PDB file of C-alpha atoms in Angstrom:
ATOM      1  CA  UNK A   1     -33.933  31.742  40.641  1.00  0.00           C
ATOM      2  CA  UNK A   2     -35.574  35.113  40.888  1.00  0.00           C
ATOM      3  CA  UNK A   3     -38.818  33.897  39.369  1.00  0.00           C
ATOM      4  CA  UNK A   4     -40.584  35.391  36.388  1.00  0.00           C
ATOM      5  CA  UNK A   5     -39.964  39.098  35.870  1.00  0.00           C
ATOM      6  CA  UNK A   6     -43.014  41.153  34.970  1.00  0.00           C
ATOM      7  CA  UNK A   7     -43.896  44.826  34.946  1.00  0.00           C
ATOM      8  CA  UNK A   8     -46.002  46.124  37.809  1.00  0.00           C
ATOM      9  CA  UNK A   9     -47.142  49.571  38.988  1.00  0.00           C
ATOM     10  CA  UNK A  10     -43.832  49.891  40.865  1.00  0.00           C
ATOM     11  CA  UNK A  11     -41.452  47.985  38.581  1.00  0.00           C
ATOM     12  CA  UNK A  12     -40.808  48.426  34.851  1.00  0.00           C
ATOM     13  CA  UNK A  13     -39.547  45.417  32.929  1.00  0.00           C
ATOM     14  CA  UNK A  14     -38.161  45.678  29.411  1.00  0.00           C
ATOM     15  CA  UNK A  15     -37.226  42.223  28.080  1.00  0.00           C
ATOM     16  CA  UNK A  16     -35.568  41.975  24.649  1.00  0.00           C
ATOM     17  CA  UNK A  17     -38.051  41.385  21.828  1.00  0.00           C
ATOM     18  CA  UNK A  18     -37.666  39.668  18.488  1.00  0.00           C
ATOM     19  CA  UNK A  19     -38.786  41.232  15.197  1.00  0.00           C
ATOM     20  CA  UNK A  20     -42.376  40.124  15.784  1.00  0.00           C
ATOM     21  CA  UNK A  21     -42.521  41.742  19.244  1.00  0.00           C
ATOM     22  CA  UNK A  22     -42.234  38.505  21.251  1.00  0.00           C
ATOM     23  CA  UNK A  23     -39.745  38.042  24.100  1.00  0.00           C
ATOM     24  CA  UNK A  24     -36.566  36.369  22.914  1.00  0.00           C
ATOM     25  CA  UNK A  25     -35.269  33.164  24.438  1.00  0.00           C
ATOM     26  CA  UNK A  26     -37.584  33.345  27.426  1.00  0.00           C
ATOM     27  CA  UNK A  27     -35.932  36.416  28.910  1.00  0.00           C
ATOM     28  CA  UNK A  28     -32.751  38.419  29.169  1.00  0.00           C
ATOM     29  CA  UNK A  29     -30.088  35.792  29.157  1.00  0.00           C
ATOM     30  CA  UNK A  30     -26.800  37.488  30.060  1.00  0.00           C
ATOM     31  CA  UNK A  31     -27.460  41.059  31.184  1.00  0.00           C
ATOM     32  CA  UNK A  32     -23.798  41.870  30.411  1.00  0.00           C
ATOM     33  CA  UNK A  33     -24.919  42.050  26.772  1.00  0.00           C
ATOM     34  CA  UNK A  34     -27.630  44.683  27.396  1.00  0.00           C
ATOM     35  CA  UNK A  35     -27.607  48.396  28.269  1.00  0.00           C
ATOM     36  CA  UNK A  36     -30.076  47.785  31.125  1.00  0.00           C
ATOM     37  CA  UNK A  37     -29.383  45.773  34.246  1.00  0.00           C
ATOM     38  CA  UNK A  38     -32.181  43.528  35.602  1.00  0.00           C
ATOM     39  CA  UNK A  39     -32.667  45.956  38.517  1.00  0.00           C
ATOM     40  CA  UNK A  40     -31.393  49.177  36.949  1.00  0.00           C
ATOM     41  CA  UNK A  41     -32.925  52.230  38.631  1.00  0.00           C
ATOM     42  CA  UNK A  42     -35.726  53.275  40.943  1.00  0.00           C
ATOM     43  CA  UNK A  43     -38.135  56.214  40.616  1.00  0.00           C
ATOM     44  CA  UNK A  44     -40.267  57.364  43.530  1.00  0.00           C
ATOM     45  CA  UNK A  45     -42.315  60.338  44.707  1.00  0.00           C
ATOM     46  CA  UNK A  46     -41.812  61.888  48.123  1.00  0.00           C
ATOM     47  CA  UNK A  47     -43.188  65.153  49.561  1.00  0.00           C
ATOM     48  CA  UNK A  48     -44.383  66.343  46.155  1.00  0.00           C
ATOM     49  CA  UNK A  49     -41.056  65.673  44.378  1.00  0.00           C
ATOM     50  CA  UNK A  50     -39.966  62.838  42.071  1.00  0.00           C
ATOM     51  CA  UNK A  51     -36.561  61.196  42.574  1.00  0.00           C
ATOM     52  CA  UNK A  52     -34.442  58.639  40.735  1.00  0.00           C
ATOM     53  CA  UNK A  53     -31.510  56.559  41.908  1.00  0.00           C
ATOM     54  CA  UNK A  54     -29.326  54.011  40.196  1.00  0.00           C
ATOM     55  CA  UNK A  55     -29.417  50.533  41.749  1.00  0.00           C
ATOM     56  CA  UNK A  56     -25.793  49.638  41.015  1.00  0.00           C
ATOM     57  CA  UNK A  57     -26.343  49.102  37.283  1.00  0.00           C
ATOM     58  CA  UNK A  58     -23.359  48.248  35.099  1.00  0.00           C
ATOM     59  CA  UNK A  59     -23.973  51.005  32.510  1.00  0.00           C
ATOM     60  CA  UNK A  60     -25.347  53.767  34.729  1.00  0.00           C
ATOM     61  CA  UNK A  61     -28.312  56.093  35.015  1.00  0.00           C
ATOM     62  CA  UNK A  62     -28.041  59.632  33.662  1.00  0.00           C
ATOM     63  CA  UNK A  63     -30.034  62.824  34.255  1.00  0.00           C
ATOM     64  CA  UNK A  64     -29.394  65.451  31.558  1.00  0.00           C
ATOM     65  CA  UNK A  65     -26.289  63.525  30.379  1.00  0.00           C
ATOM     66  CA  UNK A  66     -24.750  63.438  33.896  1.00  0.00           C
ATOM     67  CA  UNK A  67     -24.276  60.013  35.510  1.00  0.00           C
ATOM     68  CA  UNK A  68     -25.947  60.050  38.910  1.00  0.00           C
ATOM     69  CA  UNK A  69     -24.294  58.549  41.975  1.00  0.00           C
ATOM     70  CA  UNK A  70     -27.089  58.891  44.538  1.00  0.00           C
ATOM     71  CA  UNK A  71     -30.740  59.893  44.876  1.00  0.00           C
ATOM     72  CA  UNK A  72     -31.418  62.728  42.426  1.00  0.00           C
ATOM     73  CA  UNK A  73     -34.474  65.012  42.302  1.00  0.00           C
ATOM     74  CA  UNK A  74     -36.123  65.373  38.893  1.00  0.00           C
ATOM     75  CA  UNK A  75     -37.540  68.518  37.312  1.00  0.00           C
ATOM     76  CA  UNK A  76     -39.930  69.047  34.419  1.00  0.00           C
ATOM     77  CA  UNK A  77     -38.136  68.489  31.074  1.00  0.00           C
ATOM     78  CA  UNK A  78     -35.229  66.508  32.575  1.00  0.00           C
ATOM     79  CA  UNK A  79     -33.935  63.812  30.222  1.00  0.00           C
ATOM     80  CA  UNK A  80     -33.419  60.370  31.798  1.00  0.00           C
ATOM     81  CA  UNK A  81     -31.149  57.814  30.174  1.00  0.00           C
ATOM     82  CA  UNK A  82     -30.867  54.268  31.521  1.00  0.00           C
ATOM     83  CA  UNK A  83     -27.663  52.661  30.244  1.00  0.00           C
ATOM     84  CA  UNK A  84     -25.927  53.669  27.013  1.00  0.00           C
ATOM     85  CA  UNK A  85     -25.832  52.304  23.487  1.00  0.00           C
ATOM     86  CA  UNK A  86     -23.652  49.218  23.280  1.00  0.00           C
ATOM     87  CA  UNK A  87     -21.756  48.403  20.086  1.00  0.00           C
ATOM     88  CA  UNK A  88     -22.414  45.036  18.471  1.00  0.00           C
ATOM     89  CA  UNK A  89     -19.393  42.748  18.712  1.00  0.00           C
ATOM     90  CA  UNK A  90     -18.550  39.152  17.832  1.00  0.00           C
ATOM     91  CA  UNK A  91     -19.663  38.135  21.344  1.00  0.00           C
ATOM     92  CA  UNK A  92     -23.095  39.838  21.114  1.00  0.00           C
ATOM     93  CA  UNK A  93     -25.800  37.132  21.074  1.00  0.00           C
ATOM     94  CA  UNK A  94     -27.403  36.882  17.633  1.00  0.00           C
ATOM     95  CA  UNK A  95     -30.959  37.188  18.993  1.00  0.00           C
ATOM     96  CA  UNK A  96     -30.267  40.741  20.226  1.00  0.00           C
ATOM     97  CA  UNK A  97     -31.333  43.393  17.737  1.00  0.00           C
ATOM     98  CA  UNK A  98     -29.824  46.856  17.353  1.00  0.00           C
ATOM     99  CA  UNK A  99     -32.875  48.113  19.284  1.00  0.00           C
ATOM    100  CA  UNK A 100     -31.969  45.846  22.227  1.00  0.00           C
ATOM    101  CA  UNK A 101     -28.534  47.496  22.413  1.00  0.00           C
ATOM    102  CA  UNK A 102     -29.934  51.020  22.856  1.00  0.00           C
ATOM    103  CA  UNK A 103     -30.567  52.731  26.209  1.00  0.00           C
ATOM    104  CA  UNK A 104     -33.981  53.732  27.494  1.00  0.00           C
ATOM    105  CA  UNK A 105     -34.433  57.507  27.060  1.00  0.00           C
ATOM    106  CA  UNK A 106     -37.348  59.408  28.631  1.00  0.00           C
ATOM    107  CA  UNK A 107     -38.308  63.046  29.178  1.00  0.00           C
TER     108      UNK A 107
END
């Protein structure tokens, strides 16, 4: 196993939460059911610039609605989207809320 996943200064972790704000089922379960992959994207600063790259995620990383394919420099007011909104289907686990099926969006 990969051990317990937790957020750190260099790694964000967004486990699915139930209605009371607690993690569901002890973790992600099947990441196929979520917009975010367990290791989705990486942000870093280098020479006064901030960059992002996708880490082979299933649903992609987007800068200003364009899916990135390699390291991409970021500018002030860029919109980052990790994954995309997944529709609920008969195979979607019941513990996942509509919120869990949405991408992460940041400016």
